[in-house]
Amino acid sequence: MFTSQTSSFQDSIDVEERDDFDSEEIAGYSQKIQLNCYYTIYLYQGTRSEATGDNVTWNQRRADSTTSHDDFSLTLIDSSLPTEAEPELRTYISRRLSKGALLGGMGNIAMVELSIPEQAVGCYCCLLEQERSPEQPDADGNGYVICFMGGSEKGLNLFRLELDKYVQGLHSSLQTPELQNLETEVRPYLSRWYEESVMHIHRVVQLVQGNISFLLHAALSHTPVEVINSDEKTKADVSRFIKAASLQGLSQQDTTAASLCKAITEDTHSDLVIDCATSPPTITNPVSNRFCDDWIQAFLNAAERCNPFLLRQILENFKLKAIQDMNSLKRYVRQAEMSHYALFRCCQFLQGCGNGDVLLQNARAEHSDLPEACSIITVLEEFLREQAQAQA
């Protein structure tokens, strides 16, 4: 049992050696390089909608950068792509729009071939529709198509939620007539998409280095994390990392997260405090376990390569392994209610997985209304305490 368990765990860590990313993608990140990333924004106008003065101005000013179809027109507003590559992207986006493949507010990710050094690159595109006029509720809407390019399709898919949220942050800036704030607001915002939506996990690993296990444990155990003596960006990065590493929302029972938060509030455990006044930061109330410690090197290796996509994949594998172990424990607990041998196997599992404290904490919260299961969990908690005292 321990052999297969160890093998499965090692497979989940060694993402660099597996097919979570294609070998070509991994080869591209094998050395420390700066990834090229691009953005483009287009004005989208349905031909059945009434053209506003602003849209007419854009179309006239960019007549040579407008692609027209029977149902819509697409006009370039701004782009960081090379001059020869932008028309190729516009052709691709027009083809997607004509097929109805871009829905308002929902990002779409695919690989596109462009005249850039990478040749083929992952492309996230999203149609931000403007509110429709009450006088023309059935007319085709106007809006903007936002495109972010960099990395691979598989890599960008790992950050789909972050990219969706980042694009939505443009809504208020796109209400200015003729986008007079293009140079002051819109362009700087678009140019930061990679740093803001993709690199936050990398920045956190670089910040805490080998102490990343304390953050992983805090995320799994729902321990509050406080960052002091730092700027707001660092605080936001750590908060986003904890949220990305947490299993909240992935439990089979919606009440588990709330039960855990209540249990931790009543518990004597203190918040994890990261003091950025020193370099590296000072960690107060650090708690970890063997399971979290075993992932440290994988995170550090990916961070050294400056590969945020690999970092995110490792983080997802970390969560997947934790979920698998939680499901295994729940199965053993059910069996242990009827079999002493199953209880013995449960003790062996907890001893081998290295994550027993977190698993039992989640199991107790999820089985709080099942007396027999709680009795089994109490026995297992006593077993772990005795093992810890024996090792000490």
GROMACS .gro file of C-alpha atoms in nm:
model
  392
    1MET     CA    1   0.000   0.000   0.000
    2PHE     CA    2   0.280   0.240   0.091
    3THR     CA    3   0.466   0.171  -0.233
    4SER     CA    4   0.172   0.265  -0.455
    5GLN     CA    5   0.089   0.563  -0.234
    6THR     CA    6   0.447   0.694  -0.255
    7SER     CA    7   0.458   0.639  -0.630
    8SER     CA    8   0.134   0.828  -0.685
    9PHE     CA    9   0.256   1.114  -0.467
   10GLN     CA   10   0.587   1.139  -0.650
   11ASP     CA   11   0.405   1.141  -0.986
   12SER     CA   12   0.195   1.435  -0.874
   13ILE     CA   13   0.504   1.634  -0.772
   14ASP     CA   14   0.721   1.554  -1.075
   15VAL     CA   15   0.505   1.753  -1.315
   16GLU     CA   16   0.812   1.855  -1.515
   17GLU     CA   17   0.870   1.493  -1.617
   18ARG     CA   18   0.511   1.418  -1.713
   19ASP     CA   19   0.263   1.519  -1.978
   20ASP     CA   20   0.079   1.788  -1.781
   21PHE     CA   21   0.267   2.014  -2.023
   22ASP     CA   22   0.386   1.899  -2.363
   23SER     CA   23   0.759   1.831  -2.389
   24GLU     CA   24   0.796   2.121  -2.631
   25GLU     CA   25   0.642   2.359  -2.378
   26ILE     CA   26   0.867   2.239  -2.098
   27ALA     CA   27   1.174   2.270  -2.320
   28GLY     CA   28   1.084   2.632  -2.381
   29TYR     CA   29   1.095   2.699  -2.007
   30SER     CA   30   1.398   2.486  -1.920
   31GLN     CA   31   1.608   2.798  -1.884
   32LYS     CA   32   1.543   3.129  -1.718
   33ILE     CA   33   1.389   3.348  -1.990
   34GLN     CA   34   1.150   3.637  -2.018
   35LEU     CA   35   0.828   3.534  -2.187
   36ASN     CA   36   0.704   3.762  -2.463
   37CYS     CA   37   0.345   3.868  -2.408
   38TYR     CA   38   0.115   4.090  -2.613
   39TYR     CA   39  -0.224   4.258  -2.598
   40THR     CA   40  -0.473   4.394  -2.850
   41ILE     CA   41  -0.804   4.577  -2.816
   42TYR     CA   42  -1.062   4.610  -3.095
   43LEU     CA   43  -1.383   4.805  -3.129
   44TYR     CA   44  -1.666   4.566  -3.210
   45GLN     CA   45  -1.978   4.706  -3.376
   46GLY     CA   46  -2.285   4.510  -3.488
   47THR     CA   47  -2.399   4.640  -3.825
   48ARG     CA   48  -2.767   4.640  -3.721
   49SER     CA   49  -2.695   4.865  -3.423
   50GLU     CA   50  -2.703   5.240  -3.446
   51ALA     CA   51  -2.353   5.379  -3.488
   52THR     CA   52  -2.259   5.631  -3.223
   53GLY     CA   53  -2.048   5.937  -3.295
   54ASP     CA   54  -1.756   5.780  -3.112
   55ASN     CA   55  -1.773   5.461  -3.315
   56VAL     CA   56  -1.799   5.650  -3.644
   57THR     CA   57  -1.490   5.850  -3.544
   58TRP     CA   58  -1.296   5.531  -3.472
   59ASN     CA   59  -1.404   5.369  -3.798
   60GLN     CA   60  -1.308   5.673  -4.002
   61ARG     CA   61  -0.975   5.717  -3.825
   62ARG     CA   62  -0.883   5.350  -3.861
   63ALA     CA   63  -1.036   5.267  -4.197
   64ASP     CA   64  -0.721   5.073  -4.293
   65SER     CA   65  -0.743   4.874  -3.968
   66THR     CA   66  -1.110   4.776  -3.992
   67THR     CA   67  -1.244   4.436  -4.094
   68SER     CA   68  -1.610   4.438  -4.198
   69HIS     CA   69  -1.855   4.149  -4.225
   70ASP     CA   70  -2.226   4.130  -4.296
   71ASP     CA   71  -2.309   4.124  -3.926
   72PHE     CA   72  -2.029   4.324  -3.764
   73SER     CA   73  -1.714   4.530  -3.806
   74LEU     CA   74  -1.390   4.502  -3.609
   75THR     CA   75  -1.162   4.805  -3.577
   76LEU     CA   76  -0.817   4.812  -3.419
   77ILE     CA   77  -0.782   5.051  -3.126
   78ASP     CA   78  -0.443   4.955  -2.981
   79SER     CA   79  -0.199   4.663  -2.993
   80SER     CA   80   0.148   4.566  -2.878
   81LEU     CA   81   0.182   4.308  -3.155
   82PRO     CA   82   0.426   4.360  -3.441
   83THR     CA   83   0.266   4.546  -3.734
   84GLU     CA   84   0.262   4.239  -3.957
   85ALA     CA   85   0.102   4.016  -3.690
   86GLU     CA   86  -0.199   4.230  -3.595
   87PRO     CA   87  -0.396   4.181  -3.922
   88GLU     CA   88  -0.349   3.805  -3.879
   89LEU     CA   89  -0.499   3.823  -3.531
   90ARG     CA   90  -0.785   4.041  -3.656
   91THR     CA   91  -0.863   3.783  -3.924
   92TYR     CA   92  -0.866   3.507  -3.660
   93ILE     CA   93  -1.093   3.707  -3.425
   94SER     CA   94  -1.329   3.795  -3.711
   95ARG     CA   95  -1.358   3.429  -3.800
   96ARG     CA   96  -1.440   3.342  -3.440
   97LEU     CA   97  -1.701   3.616  -3.419
   98SER     CA   98  -1.866   3.515  -3.745
   99LYS     CA   99  -1.906   3.161  -3.606
  100GLY     CA  100  -2.056   3.291  -3.282
  101ALA     CA  101  -1.764   3.146  -3.085
  102LEU     CA  102  -1.715   3.458  -2.870
  103LEU     CA  103  -1.985   3.514  -2.610
  104GLY     CA  104  -2.011   3.839  -2.420
  105GLY     CA  105  -1.809   3.839  -2.098
  106MET     CA  106  -1.674   3.484  -2.143
  107GLY     CA  107  -1.308   3.436  -2.230
  108ASN     CA  108  -1.203   3.202  -2.508
  109ILE     CA  109  -0.854   3.049  -2.523
  110ALA     CA  110  -0.683   2.886  -2.822
  111MET     CA  111  -0.348   2.863  -2.998
  112VAL     CA  112  -0.299   3.108  -3.287
  113GLU     CA  113  -0.023   3.129  -3.544
  114LEU     CA  114   0.110   3.482  -3.593
  115SER     CA  115   0.415   3.652  -3.741
  116ILE     CA  116   0.594   3.674  -3.407
  117PRO     CA  117   0.910   3.502  -3.279
  118GLU     CA  118   0.703   3.233  -3.106
  119GLN     CA  119   0.504   3.164  -3.428
  120ALA     CA  120   0.228   2.988  -3.233
  121VAL     CA  121   0.109   3.141  -2.906
  122GLY     CA  122  -0.176   3.101  -2.659
  123CYS     CA  123  -0.444   3.363  -2.711
  124TYR     CA  124  -0.713   3.468  -2.462
  125CYS     CA  125  -0.989   3.679  -2.615
  126CYS     CA  126  -1.306   3.818  -2.462
  127LEU     CA  127  -1.593   4.028  -2.598
  128LEU     CA  128  -1.699   4.304  -2.359
  129GLU     CA  129  -2.041   4.419  -2.472
  130GLN     CA  130  -2.175   4.765  -2.400
  131GLU     CA  131  -2.521   4.800  -2.253
  132ARG     CA  132  -2.787   4.799  -2.523
  133SER     CA  133  -3.007   5.098  -2.582
  134PRO     CA  134  -3.369   5.067  -2.460
  135GLU     CA  135  -3.475   5.192  -2.802
  136GLN     CA  136  -3.295   4.900  -2.973
  137PRO     CA  137  -3.317   4.602  -2.737
  138ASP     CA  138  -3.292   4.348  -3.021
  139ALA     CA  139  -3.011   4.518  -3.211
  140ASP     CA  140  -2.665   4.368  -3.233
  141GLY     CA  141  -2.459   4.515  -2.951
  142ASN     CA  142  -2.141   4.717  -2.964
  143GLY     CA  143  -1.840   4.653  -2.746
  144TYR     CA  144  -1.470   4.575  -2.735
  145VAL     CA  145  -1.273   4.261  -2.801
  146ILE     CA  146  -0.977   4.221  -2.565
  147CYS     CA  147  -0.694   3.982  -2.656
  148PHE     CA  148  -0.402   3.867  -2.441
  149MET     CA  149  -0.127   3.655  -2.598
  150GLY     CA  150   0.157   3.467  -2.431
  151GLY     CA  151   0.266   3.117  -2.341
  152SER     CA  152   0.048   2.828  -2.455
  153GLU     CA  153  -0.321   2.747  -2.467
  154LYS     CA  154  -0.278   2.497  -2.182
  155GLY     CA  155  -0.088   2.751  -1.974
  156LEU     CA  156  -0.343   3.031  -2.017
  157ASN     CA  157  -0.627   2.791  -1.934
  158LEU     CA  158  -0.477   2.754  -1.587
  159PHE     CA  159  -0.538   3.126  -1.532
  160ARG     CA  160  -0.877   3.158  -1.703
  161LEU     CA  161  -1.057   3.289  -1.393
  162GLU     CA  162  -0.787   3.548  -1.328
  163LEU     CA  163  -0.796   3.664  -1.690
  164ASP     CA  164  -1.177   3.687  -1.690
  165LYS     CA  165  -1.165   3.900  -1.376
  166TYR     CA  166  -0.888   4.121  -1.513
  167VAL     CA  167  -1.079   4.193  -1.834
  168GLN     CA  168  -1.392   4.283  -1.638
  169GLY     CA  169  -1.181   4.545  -1.460
  170LEU     CA  170  -1.169   4.738  -1.787
  171HIS     CA  171  -1.543   4.809  -1.799
  172SER     CA  172  -1.535   5.150  -1.634
  173SER     CA  173  -1.230   5.265  -1.833
  174LEU     CA  174  -1.399   5.186  -2.163
  175GLN     CA  175  -1.687   5.427  -2.105
  176THR     CA  176  -1.481   5.739  -2.188
  177PRO     CA  177  -1.581   5.904  -2.522
  178GLU     CA  178  -1.340   5.809  -2.801
  179LEU     CA  179  -1.127   5.643  -2.533
  180GLN     CA  180  -0.951   5.966  -2.452
  181ASN     CA  181  -0.797   5.776  -2.159
  182LEU     CA  182  -0.631   5.524  -2.392
  183GLU     CA  183  -0.276   5.631  -2.313
  184THR     CA  184  -0.333   5.717  -1.947
  185GLU     CA  185  -0.552   5.424  -1.835
  186VAL     CA  186  -0.643   5.162  -2.094
  187ARG     CA  187  -0.301   5.097  -2.249
  188PRO     CA  188  -0.113   5.075  -1.915
  189TYR     CA  189  -0.384   4.843  -1.780
  190LEU     CA  190  -0.367   4.613  -2.083
  191SER     CA  191   0.013   4.606  -2.081
  192ARG     CA  192   0.012   4.477  -1.719
  193TRP     CA  193  -0.212   4.175  -1.785
  194TYR     CA  194   0.068   3.920  -1.753
  195GLU     CA  195   0.215   4.067  -1.435
  196GLU     CA  196  -0.123   4.107  -1.266
  197SER     CA  197  -0.307   3.792  -1.380
  198VAL     CA  198  -0.032   3.531  -1.414
  199MET     CA  199   0.278   3.621  -1.213
  200HIS     CA  200   0.131   3.653  -0.861
  201ILE     CA  201   0.203   3.291  -0.765
  202HIS     CA  202   0.563   3.328  -0.883
  203ARG     CA  203   0.606   3.648  -0.679
  204VAL     CA  204   0.482   3.477  -0.362
  205VAL     CA  205   0.717   3.179  -0.403
  206GLN     CA  206   1.005   3.419  -0.468
  207LEU     CA  207   0.907   3.615  -0.158
  208VAL     CA  208   0.891   3.331   0.096
  209GLN     CA  209   1.118   3.075  -0.077
  210GLY     CA  210   1.145   2.756   0.133
  211ASN     CA  211   0.879   2.883   0.370
  212ILE     CA  212   0.617   2.821   0.102
  213SER     CA  213   0.516   2.506   0.293
  214PHE     CA  214   0.375   2.723   0.574
  215LEU     CA  215   0.145   2.899   0.326
  216LEU     CA  216   0.039   2.568   0.172
  217HIS     CA  217  -0.049   2.429   0.514
  218ALA     CA  218  -0.238   2.748   0.605
  219ALA     CA  219  -0.439   2.723   0.283
  220LEU     CA  220  -0.534   2.359   0.344
  221SER     CA  221  -0.617   2.413   0.711
  222HIS     CA  222  -0.805   2.742   0.657
  223THR     CA  223  -0.564   2.923   0.889
  224PRO     CA  224  -0.589   3.304   0.851
  225VAL     CA  225  -0.278   3.466   0.703
  226GLU     CA  226  -0.174   3.822   0.782
  227VAL     CA  227   0.092   4.017   0.592
  228ILE     CA  228   0.249   4.314   0.771
  229ASN     CA  229   0.503   4.583   0.678
  230SER     CA  230   0.444   4.538   0.305
  231ASP     CA  231   0.276   4.718   0.018
  232GLU     CA  232  -0.079   4.645  -0.093
  233LYS     CA  233   0.035   4.450  -0.398
  234THR     CA  234   0.225   4.199  -0.185
  235LYS     CA  235  -0.073   4.159   0.048
  236ALA     CA  236  -0.299   4.099  -0.253
  237ASP     CA  237  -0.053   3.847  -0.400
  238VAL     CA  238  -0.042   3.643  -0.079
  239SER     CA  239  -0.420   3.655  -0.045
  240ARG     CA  240  -0.464   3.533  -0.403
  241PHE     CA  241  -0.209   3.255  -0.347
  242ILE     CA  242  -0.391   3.133  -0.036
  243LYS     CA  243  -0.721   3.137  -0.224
  244ALA     CA  244  -0.569   2.948  -0.519
  245ALA     CA  245  -0.418   2.684  -0.288
  246SER     CA  246  -0.730   2.644  -0.076
  247LEU     CA  247  -0.978   2.360  -0.123
  248GLN     CA  248  -1.271   2.584  -0.035
  249GLY     CA  249  -1.554   2.528  -0.281
  250LEU     CA  250  -1.417   2.187  -0.384
  251SER     CA  251  -1.562   1.991  -0.093
  252GLN     CA  252  -1.858   1.764  -0.157
  253GLN     CA  253  -2.050   1.933   0.122
  254ASP     CA  254  -2.102   2.309   0.111
  255THR     CA  255  -2.107   2.329   0.491
  256THR     CA  256  -1.751   2.202   0.531
  257ALA     CA  257  -1.578   2.535   0.472
  258ALA     CA  258  -1.808   2.715   0.715
  259SER     CA  259  -1.761   2.442   0.974
  260LEU     CA  260  -1.385   2.461   0.935
  261CYS     CA  261  -1.379   2.838   0.977
  262LYS     CA  262  -1.591   2.806   1.293
  263ALA     CA  263  -1.370   2.528   1.428
  264ILE     CA  264  -1.053   2.728   1.367
  265THR     CA  265  -1.204   3.035   1.533
  266GLU     CA  266  -1.276   2.828   1.841
  267ASP     CA  267  -0.936   2.658   1.827
  268THR     CA  268  -0.622   2.790   1.991
  269HIS     CA  269  -0.423   2.809   1.666
  270SER     CA  270  -0.290   3.157   1.588
  271ASP     CA  271  -0.285   3.336   1.257
  272LEU     CA  272   0.014   3.288   1.030
  273VAL     CA  273   0.194   3.625   1.019
  274ILE     CA  274   0.435   3.723   0.740
  275ASP     CA  275   0.649   4.022   0.836
  276CYS     CA  276   0.804   4.177   0.525
  277ALA     CA  277   1.019   4.422   0.724
  278THR     CA  278   1.306   4.174   0.684
  279SER     CA  279   1.440   3.993   0.379
  280PRO     CA  280   1.348   3.715   0.361
  281PRO     CA  281   1.025   3.782   0.552
  282THR     CA  282   0.992   3.664   0.912
  283ILE     CA  283   0.722   3.400   0.962
  284THR     CA  284   0.539   3.394   1.297
  285ASN     CA  285   0.333   3.092   1.412
  286PRO     CA  286   0.458   2.868   1.129
  287VAL     CA  287   0.292   2.528   1.098
  288SER     CA  288   0.365   2.267   0.834
  289ASN     CA  289   0.373   1.891   0.790
  290ARG     CA  290   0.560   1.634   0.583
  291PHE     CA  291   0.305   1.649   0.301
  292CYS     CA  292   0.350   2.025   0.250
  293ASP     CA  293   0.728   2.006   0.300
  294ASP     CA  294   0.757   1.751   0.021
  295TRP     CA  295   0.629   2.008  -0.231
  296ILE     CA  296   0.883   2.281  -0.147
  297GLN     CA  297   1.146   2.180  -0.401
  298ALA     CA  298   0.897   2.149  -0.687
  299PHE     CA  299   0.781   2.507  -0.626
  300LEU     CA  300   1.136   2.639  -0.595
  301ASN     CA  301   1.248   2.466  -0.915
  302ALA     CA  302   0.959   2.611  -1.116
  303ALA     CA  303   1.015   2.957  -0.967
  304GLU     CA  304   1.383   2.940  -1.061
  305ARG     CA  305   1.277   2.879  -1.422
  306CYS     CA  306   1.050   3.185  -1.409
  307ASN     CA  307   0.769   2.958  -1.527
  308PRO     CA  308   0.436   3.074  -1.378
  309PHE     CA  309   0.239   2.819  -1.581
  310LEU     CA  310   0.437   2.528  -1.439
  311LEU     CA  311   0.398   2.679  -1.091
  312ARG     CA  312   0.020   2.687  -1.132
  313GLN     CA  313   0.015   2.328  -1.258
  314ILE     CA  314   0.217   2.217  -0.954
  315LEU     CA  315  -0.026   2.403  -0.728
  316GLU     CA  316  -0.321   2.229  -0.896
  317ASN     CA  317  -0.148   1.892  -0.855
  318PHE     CA  318  -0.089   1.974  -0.488
  319LYS     CA  319  -0.461   2.036  -0.440
  320LEU     CA  320  -0.556   1.727  -0.639
  321LYS     CA  321  -0.337   1.504  -0.424
  322ALA     CA  322  -0.484   1.657  -0.106
  323ILE     CA  323  -0.838   1.594  -0.235
  324GLN     CA  324  -0.752   1.234  -0.326
  325ASP     CA  325  -0.617   1.175   0.023
  326MET     CA  326  -0.928   1.333   0.178
  327ASN     CA  327  -1.151   1.100  -0.023
  328SER     CA  328  -0.938   0.801   0.079
  329LEU     CA  329  -0.967   0.897   0.447
  330LYS     CA  330  -1.346   0.933   0.420
  331ARG     CA  331  -1.365   0.586   0.268
  332TYR     CA  332  -1.146   0.438   0.542
  333VAL     CA  333  -1.354   0.609   0.814
  334ARG     CA  334  -1.676   0.459   0.675
  335GLN     CA  335  -1.515   0.115   0.666
  336ALA     CA  336  -1.368   0.159   1.016
  337GLU     CA  337  -1.717   0.195   1.163
  338MET     CA  338  -1.766  -0.175   1.089
  339SER     CA  339  -1.414  -0.319   1.094
  340HIS     CA  340  -1.121  -0.295   1.336
  341TYR     CA  341  -0.887  -0.395   1.053
  342ALA     CA  342  -1.013  -0.099   0.849
  343LEU     CA  343  -0.934   0.124   1.147
  344PHE     CA  344  -0.580  -0.017   1.148
  345ARG     CA  345  -0.548   0.055   0.775
  346CYS     CA  346  -0.675   0.405   0.840
  347CYS     CA  347  -0.400   0.460   1.098
  348GLN     CA  348  -0.142   0.331   0.851
  349PHE     CA  349  -0.271   0.565   0.582
  350LEU     CA  350  -0.256   0.871   0.806
  351GLN     CA  351   0.095   0.779   0.918
  352GLY     CA  352   0.213   0.740   0.559
  353CYS     CA  353   0.047   1.037   0.388
  354GLY     CA  354   0.213   1.304   0.605
  355ASN     CA  355  -0.099   1.520   0.601
  356GLY     CA  356  -0.295   1.360   0.883
  357ASP     CA  357  -0.358   1.677   1.085
  358VAL     CA  358  -0.522   1.857   0.791
  359LEU     CA  359  -0.715   1.551   0.674
  360LEU     CA  360  -0.861   1.488   1.020
  361GLN     CA  361  -0.947   1.854   1.064
  362ASN     CA  362  -1.146   1.848   0.739
  363ALA     CA  363  -1.299   1.510   0.817
  364ARG     CA  364  -1.421   1.625   1.160
  365ALA     CA  365  -1.584   1.934   1.007
  366GLU     CA  366  -1.750   1.731   0.733
  367HIS     CA  367  -1.873   1.454   0.966
  368SER     CA  368  -1.975   1.679   1.255
  369ASP     CA  369  -2.334   1.547   1.242
  370LEU     CA  370  -2.230   1.178   1.235
  371PRO     CA  371  -2.151   1.055   1.592
  372GLU     CA  372  -2.000   0.721   1.487
  373ALA     CA  373  -1.767   0.885   1.237
  374CYS     CA  374  -1.666   1.147   1.495
  375SER     CA  375  -1.576   0.870   1.739
  376ILE     CA  376  -1.350   0.710   1.478
  377ILE     CA  377  -1.188   1.047   1.404
  378THR     CA  378  -1.123   1.100   1.777
  379VAL     CA  379  -0.942   0.766   1.792
  380LEU     CA  380  -0.735   0.862   1.489
  381GLU     CA  381  -0.647   1.201   1.639
  382GLU     CA  382  -0.524   1.027   1.955
  383PHE     CA  383  -0.319   0.790   1.740
  384LEU     CA  384  -0.149   1.080   1.561
  385ARG     CA  385  -0.076   1.256   1.889
  386GLU     CA  386   0.085   0.940   2.031
  387GLN     CA  387   0.293   0.901   1.714
  388ALA     CA  388   0.410   1.264   1.734
  389GLN     CA  389   0.507   1.225   2.099
  390ALA     CA  390   0.692   0.904   2.025
  391GLN     CA  391   0.892   1.069   1.745
  392ALA     CA  392   0.967   1.372   1.965
   0.00000   0.00000   0.00000
